[in-house]
mmCIF file of C-alpha atoms in Angstrom:
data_model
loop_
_atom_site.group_PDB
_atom_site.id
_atom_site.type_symbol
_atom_site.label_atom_id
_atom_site.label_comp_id
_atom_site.label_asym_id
_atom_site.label_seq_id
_atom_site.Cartn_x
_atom_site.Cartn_y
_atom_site.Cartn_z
ATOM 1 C CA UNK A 1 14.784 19.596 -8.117
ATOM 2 C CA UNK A 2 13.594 18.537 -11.353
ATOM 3 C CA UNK A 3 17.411 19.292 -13.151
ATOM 4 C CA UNK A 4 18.826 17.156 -10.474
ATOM 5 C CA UNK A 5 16.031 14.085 -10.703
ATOM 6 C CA UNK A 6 16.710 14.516 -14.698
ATOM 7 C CA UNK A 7 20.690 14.254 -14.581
ATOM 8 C CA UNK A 8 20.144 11.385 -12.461
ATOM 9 C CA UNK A 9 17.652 9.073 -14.376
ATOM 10 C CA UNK A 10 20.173 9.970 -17.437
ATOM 11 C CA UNK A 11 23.326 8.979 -14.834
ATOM 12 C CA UNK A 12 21.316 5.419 -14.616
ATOM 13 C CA UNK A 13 20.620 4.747 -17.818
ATOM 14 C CA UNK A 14 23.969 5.096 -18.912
ATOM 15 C CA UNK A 15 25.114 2.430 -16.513
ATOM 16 C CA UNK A 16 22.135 0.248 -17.306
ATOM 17 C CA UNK A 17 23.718 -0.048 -21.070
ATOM 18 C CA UNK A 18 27.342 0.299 -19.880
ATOM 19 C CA UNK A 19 28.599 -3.347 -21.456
ATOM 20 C CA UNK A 20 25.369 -5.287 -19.507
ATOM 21 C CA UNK A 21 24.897 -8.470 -20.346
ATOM 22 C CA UNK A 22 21.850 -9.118 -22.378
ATOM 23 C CA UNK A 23 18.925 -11.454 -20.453
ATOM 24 C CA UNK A 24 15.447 -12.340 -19.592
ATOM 25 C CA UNK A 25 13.440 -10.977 -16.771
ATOM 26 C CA UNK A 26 10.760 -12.924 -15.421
ATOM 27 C CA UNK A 27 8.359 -10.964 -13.572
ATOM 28 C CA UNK A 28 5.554 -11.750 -11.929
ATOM 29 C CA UNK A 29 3.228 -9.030 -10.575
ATOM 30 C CA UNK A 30 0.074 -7.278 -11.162
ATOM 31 C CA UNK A 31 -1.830 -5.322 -13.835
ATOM 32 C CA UNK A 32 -0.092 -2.053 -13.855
ATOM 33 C CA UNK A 33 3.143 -2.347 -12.595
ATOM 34 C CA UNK A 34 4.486 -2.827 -15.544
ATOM 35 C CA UNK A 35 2.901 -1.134 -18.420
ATOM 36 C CA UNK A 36 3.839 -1.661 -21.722
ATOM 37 C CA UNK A 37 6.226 1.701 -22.497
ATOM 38 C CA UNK A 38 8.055 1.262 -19.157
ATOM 39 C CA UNK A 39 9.319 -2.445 -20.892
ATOM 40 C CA UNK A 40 9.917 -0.552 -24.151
ATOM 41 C CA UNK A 41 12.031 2.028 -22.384
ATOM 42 C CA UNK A 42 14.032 -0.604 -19.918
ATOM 43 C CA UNK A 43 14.792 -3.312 -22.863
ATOM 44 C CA UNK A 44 15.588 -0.234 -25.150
ATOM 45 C CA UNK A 45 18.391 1.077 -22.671
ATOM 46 C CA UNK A 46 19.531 -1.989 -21.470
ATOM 47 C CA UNK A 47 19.111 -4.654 -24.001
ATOM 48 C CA UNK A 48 17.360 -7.188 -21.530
ATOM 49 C CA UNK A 49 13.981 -8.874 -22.198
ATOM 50 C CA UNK A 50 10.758 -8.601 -19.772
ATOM 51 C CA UNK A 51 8.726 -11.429 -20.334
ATOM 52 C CA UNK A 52 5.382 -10.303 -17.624
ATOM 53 C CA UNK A 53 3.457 -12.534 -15.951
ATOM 54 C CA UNK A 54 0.257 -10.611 -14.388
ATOM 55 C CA UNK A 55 -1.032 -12.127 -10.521
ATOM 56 C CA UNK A 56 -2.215 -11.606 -7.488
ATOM 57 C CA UNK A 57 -1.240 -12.491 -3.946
ATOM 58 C CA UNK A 58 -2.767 -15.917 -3.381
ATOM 59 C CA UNK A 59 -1.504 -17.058 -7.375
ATOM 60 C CA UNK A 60 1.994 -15.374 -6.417
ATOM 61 C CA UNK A 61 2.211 -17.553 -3.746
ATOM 62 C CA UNK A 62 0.681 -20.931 -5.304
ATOM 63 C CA UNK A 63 3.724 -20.503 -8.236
ATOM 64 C CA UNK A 64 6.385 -19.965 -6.084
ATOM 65 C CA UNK A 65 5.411 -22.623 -3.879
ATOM 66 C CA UNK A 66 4.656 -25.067 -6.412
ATOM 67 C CA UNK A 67 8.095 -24.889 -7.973
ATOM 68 C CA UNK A 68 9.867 -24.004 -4.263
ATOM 69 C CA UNK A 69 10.440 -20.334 -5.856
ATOM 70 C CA UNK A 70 11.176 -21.471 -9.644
ATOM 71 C CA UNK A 71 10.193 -20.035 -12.850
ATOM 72 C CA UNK A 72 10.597 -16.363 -11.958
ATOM 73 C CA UNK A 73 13.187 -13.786 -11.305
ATOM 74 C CA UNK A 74 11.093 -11.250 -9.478
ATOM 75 C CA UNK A 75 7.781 -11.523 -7.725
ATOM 76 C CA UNK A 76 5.900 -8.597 -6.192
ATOM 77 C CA UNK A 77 3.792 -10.132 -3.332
ATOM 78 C CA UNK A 78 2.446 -7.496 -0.934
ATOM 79 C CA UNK A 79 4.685 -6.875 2.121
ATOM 80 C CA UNK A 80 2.265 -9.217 4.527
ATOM 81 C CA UNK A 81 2.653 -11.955 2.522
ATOM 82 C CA UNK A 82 6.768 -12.592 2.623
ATOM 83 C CA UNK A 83 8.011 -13.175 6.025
ATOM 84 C CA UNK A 84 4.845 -16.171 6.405
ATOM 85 C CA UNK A 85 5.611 -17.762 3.087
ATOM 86 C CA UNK A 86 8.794 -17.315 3.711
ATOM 87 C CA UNK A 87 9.799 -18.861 6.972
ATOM 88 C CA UNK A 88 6.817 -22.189 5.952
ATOM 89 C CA UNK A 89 8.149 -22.915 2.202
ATOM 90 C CA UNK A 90 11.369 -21.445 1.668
ATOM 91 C CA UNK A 91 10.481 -19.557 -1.523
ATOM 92 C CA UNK A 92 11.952 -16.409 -1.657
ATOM 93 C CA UNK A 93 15.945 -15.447 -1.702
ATOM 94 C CA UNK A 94 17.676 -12.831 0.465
ATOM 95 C CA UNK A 95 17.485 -9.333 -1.424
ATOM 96 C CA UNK A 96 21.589 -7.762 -1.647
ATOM 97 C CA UNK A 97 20.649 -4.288 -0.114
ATOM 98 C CA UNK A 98 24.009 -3.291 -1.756
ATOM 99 C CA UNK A 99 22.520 -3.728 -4.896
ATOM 100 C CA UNK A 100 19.637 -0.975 -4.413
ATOM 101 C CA UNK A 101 19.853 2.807 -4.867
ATOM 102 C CA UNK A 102 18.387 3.270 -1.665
ATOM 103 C CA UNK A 103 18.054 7.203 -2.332
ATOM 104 C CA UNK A 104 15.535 6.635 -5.562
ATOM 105 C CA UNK A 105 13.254 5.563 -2.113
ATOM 106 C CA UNK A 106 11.118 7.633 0.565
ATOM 107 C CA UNK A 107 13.073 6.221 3.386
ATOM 108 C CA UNK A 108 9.661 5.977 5.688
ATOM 109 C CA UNK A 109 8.787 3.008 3.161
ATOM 110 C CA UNK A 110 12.057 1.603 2.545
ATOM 111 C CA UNK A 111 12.416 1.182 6.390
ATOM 112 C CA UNK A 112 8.837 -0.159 7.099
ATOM 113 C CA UNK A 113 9.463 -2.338 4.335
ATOM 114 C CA UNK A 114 12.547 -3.917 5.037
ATOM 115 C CA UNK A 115 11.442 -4.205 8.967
ATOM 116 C CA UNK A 116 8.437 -5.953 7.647
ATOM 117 C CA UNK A 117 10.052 -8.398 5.367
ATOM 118 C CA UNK A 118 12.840 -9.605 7.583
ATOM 119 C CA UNK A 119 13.114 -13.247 8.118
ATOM 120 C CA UNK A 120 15.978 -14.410 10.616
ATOM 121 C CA UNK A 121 17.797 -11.127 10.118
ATOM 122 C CA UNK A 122 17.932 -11.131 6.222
ATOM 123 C CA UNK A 123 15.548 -8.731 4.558
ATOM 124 C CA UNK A 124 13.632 -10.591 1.447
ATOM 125 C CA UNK A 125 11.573 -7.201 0.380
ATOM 126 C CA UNK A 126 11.579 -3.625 -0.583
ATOM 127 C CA UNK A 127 8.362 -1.441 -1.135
ATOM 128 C CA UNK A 128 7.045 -0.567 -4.882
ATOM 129 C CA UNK A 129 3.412 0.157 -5.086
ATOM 130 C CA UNK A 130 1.372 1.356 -2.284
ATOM 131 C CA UNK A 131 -1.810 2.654 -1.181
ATOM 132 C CA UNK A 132 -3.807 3.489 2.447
ATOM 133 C CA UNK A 133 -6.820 3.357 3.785
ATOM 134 C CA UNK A 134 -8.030 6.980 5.934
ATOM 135 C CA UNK A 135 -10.877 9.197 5.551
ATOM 136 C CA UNK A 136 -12.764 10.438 2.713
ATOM 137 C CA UNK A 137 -14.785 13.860 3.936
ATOM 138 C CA UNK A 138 -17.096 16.302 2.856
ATOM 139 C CA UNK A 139 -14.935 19.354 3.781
ATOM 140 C CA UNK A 140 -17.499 21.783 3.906
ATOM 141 C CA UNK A 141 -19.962 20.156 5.628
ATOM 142 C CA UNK A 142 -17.950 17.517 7.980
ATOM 143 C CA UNK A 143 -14.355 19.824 8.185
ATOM 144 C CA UNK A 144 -14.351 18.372 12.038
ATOM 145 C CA UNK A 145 -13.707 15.248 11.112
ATOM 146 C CA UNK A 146 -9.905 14.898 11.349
ATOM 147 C CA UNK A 147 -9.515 11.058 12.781
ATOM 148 C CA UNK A 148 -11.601 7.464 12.797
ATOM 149 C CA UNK A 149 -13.166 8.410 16.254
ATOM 150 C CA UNK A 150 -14.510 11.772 14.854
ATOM 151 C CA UNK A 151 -17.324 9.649 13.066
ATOM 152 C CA UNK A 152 -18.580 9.175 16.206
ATOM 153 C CA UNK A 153 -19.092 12.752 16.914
ATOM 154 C CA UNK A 154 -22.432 14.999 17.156
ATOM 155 C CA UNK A 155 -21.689 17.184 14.065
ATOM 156 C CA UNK A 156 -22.123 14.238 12.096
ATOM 157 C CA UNK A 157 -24.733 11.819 13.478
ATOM 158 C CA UNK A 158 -26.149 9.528 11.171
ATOM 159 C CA UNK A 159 -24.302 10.936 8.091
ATOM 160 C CA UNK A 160 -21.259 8.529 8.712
ATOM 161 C CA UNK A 161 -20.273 5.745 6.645
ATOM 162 C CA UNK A 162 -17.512 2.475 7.233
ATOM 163 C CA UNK A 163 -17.314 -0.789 6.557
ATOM 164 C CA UNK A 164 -17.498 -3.756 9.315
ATOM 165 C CA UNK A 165 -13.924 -4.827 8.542
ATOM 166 C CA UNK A 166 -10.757 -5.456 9.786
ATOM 167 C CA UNK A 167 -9.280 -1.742 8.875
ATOM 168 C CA UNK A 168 -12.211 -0.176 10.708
ATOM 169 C CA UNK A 169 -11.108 -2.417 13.877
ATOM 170 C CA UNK A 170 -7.167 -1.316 13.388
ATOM 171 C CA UNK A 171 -8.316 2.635 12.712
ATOM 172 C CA UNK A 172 -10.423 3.152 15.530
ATOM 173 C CA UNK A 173 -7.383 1.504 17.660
ATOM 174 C CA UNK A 174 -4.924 3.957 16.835
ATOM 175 C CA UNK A 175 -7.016 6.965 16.664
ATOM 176 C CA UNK A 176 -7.756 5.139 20.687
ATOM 177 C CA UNK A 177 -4.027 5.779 21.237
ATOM 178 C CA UNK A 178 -3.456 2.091 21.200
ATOM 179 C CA UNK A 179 -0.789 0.403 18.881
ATOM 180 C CA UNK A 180 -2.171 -3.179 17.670
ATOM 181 C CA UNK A 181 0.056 -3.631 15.666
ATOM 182 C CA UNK A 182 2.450 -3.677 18.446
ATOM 183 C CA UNK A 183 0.143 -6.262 20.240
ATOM 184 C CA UNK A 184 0.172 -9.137 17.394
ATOM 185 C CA UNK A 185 2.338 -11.105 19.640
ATOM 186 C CA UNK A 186 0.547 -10.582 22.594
ATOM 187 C CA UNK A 187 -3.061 -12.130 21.776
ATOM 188 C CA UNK A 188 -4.346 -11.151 25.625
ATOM 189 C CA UNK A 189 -3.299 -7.588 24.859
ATOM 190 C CA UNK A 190 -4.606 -7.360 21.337
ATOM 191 C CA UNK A 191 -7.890 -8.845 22.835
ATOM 192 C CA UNK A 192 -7.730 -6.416 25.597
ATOM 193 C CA UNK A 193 -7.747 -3.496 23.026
ATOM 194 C CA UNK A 194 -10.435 -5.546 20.284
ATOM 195 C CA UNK A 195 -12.799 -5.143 23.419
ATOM 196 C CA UNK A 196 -12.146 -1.373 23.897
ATOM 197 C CA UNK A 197 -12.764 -0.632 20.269
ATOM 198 C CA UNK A 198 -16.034 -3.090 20.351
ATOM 199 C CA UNK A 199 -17.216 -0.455 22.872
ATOM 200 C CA UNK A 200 -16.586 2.403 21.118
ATOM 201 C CA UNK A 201 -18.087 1.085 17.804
ATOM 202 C CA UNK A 202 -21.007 -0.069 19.674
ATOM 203 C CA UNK A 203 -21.535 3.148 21.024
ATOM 204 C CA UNK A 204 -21.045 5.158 17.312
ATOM 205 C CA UNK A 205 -23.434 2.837 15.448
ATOM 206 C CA UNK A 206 -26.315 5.852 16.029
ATOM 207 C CA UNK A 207 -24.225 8.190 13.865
ATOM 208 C CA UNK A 208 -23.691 5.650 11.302
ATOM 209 C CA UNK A 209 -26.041 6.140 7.727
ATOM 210 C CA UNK A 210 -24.821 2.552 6.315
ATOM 211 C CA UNK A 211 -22.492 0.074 6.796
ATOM 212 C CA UNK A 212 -20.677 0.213 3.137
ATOM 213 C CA UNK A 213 -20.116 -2.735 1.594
ATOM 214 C CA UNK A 214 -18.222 -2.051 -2.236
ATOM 215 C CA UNK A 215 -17.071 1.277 -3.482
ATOM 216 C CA UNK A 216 -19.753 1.790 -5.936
ATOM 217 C CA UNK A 217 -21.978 1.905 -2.578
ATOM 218 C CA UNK A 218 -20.044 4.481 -1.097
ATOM 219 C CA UNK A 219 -19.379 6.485 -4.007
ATOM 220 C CA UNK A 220 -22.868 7.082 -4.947
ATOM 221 C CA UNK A 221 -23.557 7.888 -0.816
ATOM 222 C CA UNK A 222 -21.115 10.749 -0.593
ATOM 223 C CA UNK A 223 -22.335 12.052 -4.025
ATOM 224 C CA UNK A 224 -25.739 12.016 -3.140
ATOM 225 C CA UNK A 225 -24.818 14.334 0.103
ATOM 226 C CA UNK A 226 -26.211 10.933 2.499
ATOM 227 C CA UNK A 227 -22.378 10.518 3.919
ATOM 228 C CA UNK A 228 -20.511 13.525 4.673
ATOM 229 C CA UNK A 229 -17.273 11.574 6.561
ATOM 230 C CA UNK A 230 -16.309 7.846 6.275
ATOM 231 C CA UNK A 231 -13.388 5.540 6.215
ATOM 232 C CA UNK A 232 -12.475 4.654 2.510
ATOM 233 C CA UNK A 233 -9.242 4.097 -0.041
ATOM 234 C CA UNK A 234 -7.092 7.166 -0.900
ATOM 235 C CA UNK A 235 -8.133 6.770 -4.773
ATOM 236 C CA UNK A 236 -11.367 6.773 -4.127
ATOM 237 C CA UNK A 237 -11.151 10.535 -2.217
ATOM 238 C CA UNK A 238 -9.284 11.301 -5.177
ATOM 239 C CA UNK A 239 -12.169 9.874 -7.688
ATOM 240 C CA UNK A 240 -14.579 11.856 -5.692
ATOM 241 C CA UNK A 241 -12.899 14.912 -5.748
ATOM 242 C CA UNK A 242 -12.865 15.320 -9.458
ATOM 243 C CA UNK A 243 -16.341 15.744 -9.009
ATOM 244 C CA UNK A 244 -16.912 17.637 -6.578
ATOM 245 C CA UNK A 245 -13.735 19.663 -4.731
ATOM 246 C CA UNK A 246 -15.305 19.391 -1.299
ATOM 247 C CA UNK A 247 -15.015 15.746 -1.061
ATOM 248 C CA UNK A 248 -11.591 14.526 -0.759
ATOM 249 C CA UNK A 249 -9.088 12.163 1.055
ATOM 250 C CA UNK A 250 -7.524 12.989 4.275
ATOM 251 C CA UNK A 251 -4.796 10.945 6.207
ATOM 252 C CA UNK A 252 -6.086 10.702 9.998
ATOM 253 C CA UNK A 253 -4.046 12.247 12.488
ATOM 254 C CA UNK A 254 -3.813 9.129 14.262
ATOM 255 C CA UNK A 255 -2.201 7.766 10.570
ATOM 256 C CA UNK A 256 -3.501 6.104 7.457
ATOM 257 C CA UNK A 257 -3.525 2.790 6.945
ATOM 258 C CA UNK A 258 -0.945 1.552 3.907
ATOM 259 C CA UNK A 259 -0.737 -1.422 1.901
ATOM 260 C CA UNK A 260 2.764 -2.077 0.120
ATOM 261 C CA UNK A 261 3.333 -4.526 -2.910
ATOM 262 C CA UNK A 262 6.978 -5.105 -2.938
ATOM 263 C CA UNK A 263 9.791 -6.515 -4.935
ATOM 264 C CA UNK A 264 11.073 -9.809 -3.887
ATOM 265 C CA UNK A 265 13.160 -12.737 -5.302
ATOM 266 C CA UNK A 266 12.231 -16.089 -6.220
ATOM 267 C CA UNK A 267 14.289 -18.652 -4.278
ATOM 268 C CA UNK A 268 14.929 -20.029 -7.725
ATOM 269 C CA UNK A 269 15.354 -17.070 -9.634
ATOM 270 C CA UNK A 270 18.386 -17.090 -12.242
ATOM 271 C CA UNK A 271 18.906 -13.387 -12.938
ATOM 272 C CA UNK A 272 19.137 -11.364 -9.968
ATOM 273 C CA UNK A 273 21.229 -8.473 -11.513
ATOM 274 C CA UNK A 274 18.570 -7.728 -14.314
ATOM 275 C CA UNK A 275 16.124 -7.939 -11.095
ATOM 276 C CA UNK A 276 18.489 -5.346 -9.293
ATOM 277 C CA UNK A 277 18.447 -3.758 -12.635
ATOM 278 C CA UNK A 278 14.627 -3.210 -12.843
ATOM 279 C CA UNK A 279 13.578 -1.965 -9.491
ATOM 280 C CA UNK A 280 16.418 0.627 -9.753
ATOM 281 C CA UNK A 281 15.396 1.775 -13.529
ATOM 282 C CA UNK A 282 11.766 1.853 -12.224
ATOM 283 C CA UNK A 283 11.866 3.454 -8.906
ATOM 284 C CA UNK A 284 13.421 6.276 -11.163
ATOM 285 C CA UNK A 285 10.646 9.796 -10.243
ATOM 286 C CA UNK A 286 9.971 9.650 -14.099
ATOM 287 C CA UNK A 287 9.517 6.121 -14.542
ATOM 288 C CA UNK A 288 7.877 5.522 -11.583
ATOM 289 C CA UNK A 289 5.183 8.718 -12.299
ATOM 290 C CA UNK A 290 4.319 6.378 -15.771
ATOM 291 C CA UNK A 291 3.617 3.077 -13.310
ATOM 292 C CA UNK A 292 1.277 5.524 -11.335
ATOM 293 C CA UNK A 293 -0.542 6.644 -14.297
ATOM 294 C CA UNK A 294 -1.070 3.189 -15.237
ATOM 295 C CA UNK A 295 -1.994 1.171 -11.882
ATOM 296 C CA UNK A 296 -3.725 4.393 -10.248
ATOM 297 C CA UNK A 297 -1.353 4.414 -7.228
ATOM 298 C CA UNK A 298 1.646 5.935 -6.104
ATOM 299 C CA UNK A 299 5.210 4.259 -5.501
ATOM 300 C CA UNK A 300 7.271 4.502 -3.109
ATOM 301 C CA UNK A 301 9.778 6.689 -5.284
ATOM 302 C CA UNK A 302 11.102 9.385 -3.523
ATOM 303 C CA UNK A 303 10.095 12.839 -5.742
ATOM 304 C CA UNK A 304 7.927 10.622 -8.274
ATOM 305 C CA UNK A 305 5.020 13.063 -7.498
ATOM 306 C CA UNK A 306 6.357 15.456 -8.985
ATOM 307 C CA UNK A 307 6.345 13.949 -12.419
ATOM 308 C CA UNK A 308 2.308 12.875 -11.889
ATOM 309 C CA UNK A 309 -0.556 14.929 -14.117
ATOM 310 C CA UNK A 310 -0.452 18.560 -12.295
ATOM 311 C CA UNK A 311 -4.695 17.269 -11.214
ATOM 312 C CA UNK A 312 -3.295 13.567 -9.404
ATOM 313 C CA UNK A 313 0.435 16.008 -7.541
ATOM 314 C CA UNK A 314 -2.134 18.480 -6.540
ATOM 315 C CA UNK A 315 -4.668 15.920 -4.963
ATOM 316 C CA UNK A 316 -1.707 13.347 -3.303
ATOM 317 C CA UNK A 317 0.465 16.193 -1.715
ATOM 318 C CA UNK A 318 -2.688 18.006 -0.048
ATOM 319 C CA UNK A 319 -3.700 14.494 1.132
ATOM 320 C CA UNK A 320 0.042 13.458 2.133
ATOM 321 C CA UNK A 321 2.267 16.408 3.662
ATOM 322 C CA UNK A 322 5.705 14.456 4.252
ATOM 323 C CA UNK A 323 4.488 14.002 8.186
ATOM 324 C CA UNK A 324 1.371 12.187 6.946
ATOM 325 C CA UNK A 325 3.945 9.794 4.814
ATOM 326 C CA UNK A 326 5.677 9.506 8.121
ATOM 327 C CA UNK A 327 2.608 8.244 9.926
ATOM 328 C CA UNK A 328 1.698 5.672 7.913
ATOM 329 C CA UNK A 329 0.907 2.460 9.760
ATOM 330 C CA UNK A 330 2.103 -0.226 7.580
ATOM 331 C CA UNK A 331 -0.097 -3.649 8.128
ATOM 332 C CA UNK A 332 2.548 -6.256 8.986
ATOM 333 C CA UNK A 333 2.053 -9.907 8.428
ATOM 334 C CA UNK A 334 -1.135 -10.731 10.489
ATOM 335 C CA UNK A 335 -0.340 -13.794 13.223
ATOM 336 C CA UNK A 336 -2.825 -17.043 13.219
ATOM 337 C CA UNK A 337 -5.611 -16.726 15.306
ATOM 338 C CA UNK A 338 -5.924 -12.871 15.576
ATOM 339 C CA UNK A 339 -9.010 -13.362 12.644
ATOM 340 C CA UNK A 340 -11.156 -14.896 15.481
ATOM 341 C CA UNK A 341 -10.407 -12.319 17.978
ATOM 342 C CA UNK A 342 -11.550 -9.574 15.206
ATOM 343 C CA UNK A 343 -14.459 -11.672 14.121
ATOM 344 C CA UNK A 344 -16.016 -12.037 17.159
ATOM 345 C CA UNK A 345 -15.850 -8.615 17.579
ATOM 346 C CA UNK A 346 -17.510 -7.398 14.511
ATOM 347 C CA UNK A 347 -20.318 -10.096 14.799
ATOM 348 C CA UNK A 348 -20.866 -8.295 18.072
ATOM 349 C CA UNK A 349 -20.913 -4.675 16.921
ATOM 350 C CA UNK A 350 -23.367 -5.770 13.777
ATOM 351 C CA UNK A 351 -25.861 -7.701 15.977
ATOM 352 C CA UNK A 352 -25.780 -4.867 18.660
ATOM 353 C CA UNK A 353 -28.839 -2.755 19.275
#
C-alpha cells in the first residue's frame, strides 16, 4: 500500500511542476493547516507562493463578507458555516469537482461534505480537517459502556461525566434511534424528539459525577479514577491514553459526532488552479500525515494514517475501524430557531431535581 501511495504523491508532484504557471495563494485558515514545511515543500515543487492568513470561523466569515468574497483564494470555513453564508451574502464560488482527485479522499467525507455544502445544486466545499465528538471510557472499569445512553446505566452510577450542551442533546438522540438531523426542517418533529431526550437526561442525572465544563475539568476527573465513561473529543481519549492505556476514545455505536473544516473558494478569488493545486498536493497520505502532526487532527485523506507516528495510527484505527468512519454523523448547517428548542431543554434538565 505504501509503494503505491509513494508512486503516486511522486506522479503529482511531477504534474504540479509540469510548465505551471508561477502565482500567489491566498489562504485563509487556521493554525495548523498549514505548517510551515508543507509551504516549503508545495512552493518548492511547484514554484507558487503561499502567503497564510491564520482565522477562525466567525473572522472567516467577517473577511469574506466584508469584501463580498475578496482578498483570498481559498478559505477553510467549517462545513456548517457555507451553505448559510452562502445563500445570505454571496461569498463563496462554485468548487469544479473536475478539478479534485477525488481518490486522495475517504469517500464517507467527501460525500457528507459535498451533500452538506450544496447550495442550489452546486457544491461550494470539500472536507480537510476533521474531528468528532463520542466517548472517552475507562475500559477496565466501564467496558459496558458502548453508546451515549450507556451513561445512564447501573454499572456506572454516579461515575459519569458530560457536558449540558448541544452534542450531548444530538448523542443521546441517535443512540434513541432518532435522526435529528433529519428533523432540522421539521421544528414540531425535532421538538418532539428534544422532549424525549429531556426525559431521558432527566432521568440519568443520578449517575452523573459532574457536569464538565472545559477539558482541563474532565481530564483531571478521569485521571483521578472520579469518571470512568463520559462524552468528550477524540484527542482528548487519545491525550488520556498516553497516560494511562485503559482510558481511551471510542466511537458510539449509534456514531460519533464529526466536525469538518473544509476547503472553499472566495467568490472573489483570482487563482483557482493554484487553489485546485493545493488541496490536491495536501490531501496527498504523506502530506496530509505532516498537517496532522501539526494541528492534532486527522484529514480526511484516504490512507493518511498510515503515515502518522506508529503511537497516534495505533490509537485512531482502534478508535475508527472503517465502519466507525462510516457512521459518522456529520453536523449540518443548524436552521434558525432550533437554539431555543435545545435551550429550553437543557435549562430544564439543569434545574431538574
Amino acid at each position: 500500500m505504501k509503494t503505491q501511495l509513494l508512486m503516486a504523491t511522486t506522479a503529482l508532484a511531477v504534474t504540479f511542476g509540469a510548465g505551471a504557471q508561477a502565482d500567489t495563494l491566498r489562504l485563509l485558515t487556521w493554525g495548523g493547516y498549514a505548517p510551515e514545511d508543507v509551504v516549503a515543500k508545495f512552493e518548492e515543487q511547484t514554484g507558487h507562493t503561499v502567503e497564510v492568513t491564520k482565522s477562525n470561523n466567525e473572522e472567516m466569515i467577517a473577511k469574506l463578507r466584508a469584501t463580498g468574497g475578496g482578498g483570498f483564494d481559498l478559505a477553510q470555513p467549517s462545513q456548517d458555516r457555507i451553505a448559510g453564508p452562502q445563500a445570505e451574502f454571496g461569498i463563496y464560488k462554485p468548487m469544479d469537482l473536475s478539478k479534485i482527485n477525488a481518490d486522495l479522499f475517504i469517500p464517507s467525507m467527501l460525500d457528507a461534505t459535498k451533500a452538506n455544502t450544496t447550495v442550489d445544486g452546486e457544491v461550494y466545499g470539500v472536507p480537510h480537517v476533521w474531528g468528532t465528538s463520542g466517548l472517552v471510557v475507562n475500559t477496565a472499569e466501564a467496558g459496558s459502556v458502548k453508546d451515549y445512553t450507556d451513561l445512564c446505566s447501573e454499572d456506572v452510577a454516579g461515575k459519569v461525566s458530560y457536558r449540558l450542551k448541544r452534542p450531548t442533546l444530538i448523542g443521546f438522540a441517535f443512540a434513541m434511534g432518532e435522526d435529528p438531523f433529519a428533523a432540522y426542517g421539521d421544528p414540531a418533529k425535532y421538538e418532539e424528539i428534544m422532549g424525549k431526550v429531556e426525559e431521558a437526561l432527566i432521568a440519568c442525572k443520578p449517575n452523573v459525577k459532574t457536569y464538565w465544563g472545559g477539558g482541563d475539568e474532565l481530564m483531571g476527573l478521569v485521571r483521578s479514577g472520579e469518571v470512568v465513561a463520559s462524552m468528550a473529543w477524540d484527542t482528548g481519549g487519545w491525550k488520556l491514553n498516553e497516560d494511562n492505556p485503559d482510558v481511551t476514545f471510542v466511537a458510539p455505536a449509534s456514531g460519533a459526532l464529526g466536525w469538518v473544516d473544509t476547503f472553499a473558494l472566495p467568490a472573489k478569488g483570482k487563482a483557482d488552479d493554484v487553489a485546485y493545486e493545493w488541496i490536491n498536493f495536501v490531501m496527498q497520505p504523506e502530506i496530509a500525515a505532516m498537517i496532522t502532526a501539526a494541528a492534532g487532527n486527522f484529514t480526511a485523506s484516504q490512507g493518511a494514517d498510515e503515515f502518522a507516528s506508529d503511537a497516534l495510527k495505533a490509537r485512531y484505527q482502534a478508535s475508527f475501524p472503517p465502519e466507525a468512519i462510516d457512521n459518522i454523523k456529520w453536523y449540518p448547517p443548524v436552521p434558525a430557531g432550533l437554539e431555543v428548542i435545545e435551550g429550553g431543554v437543557l435549562d430544564r434538565v439543569k434545574a431538574a431535581n
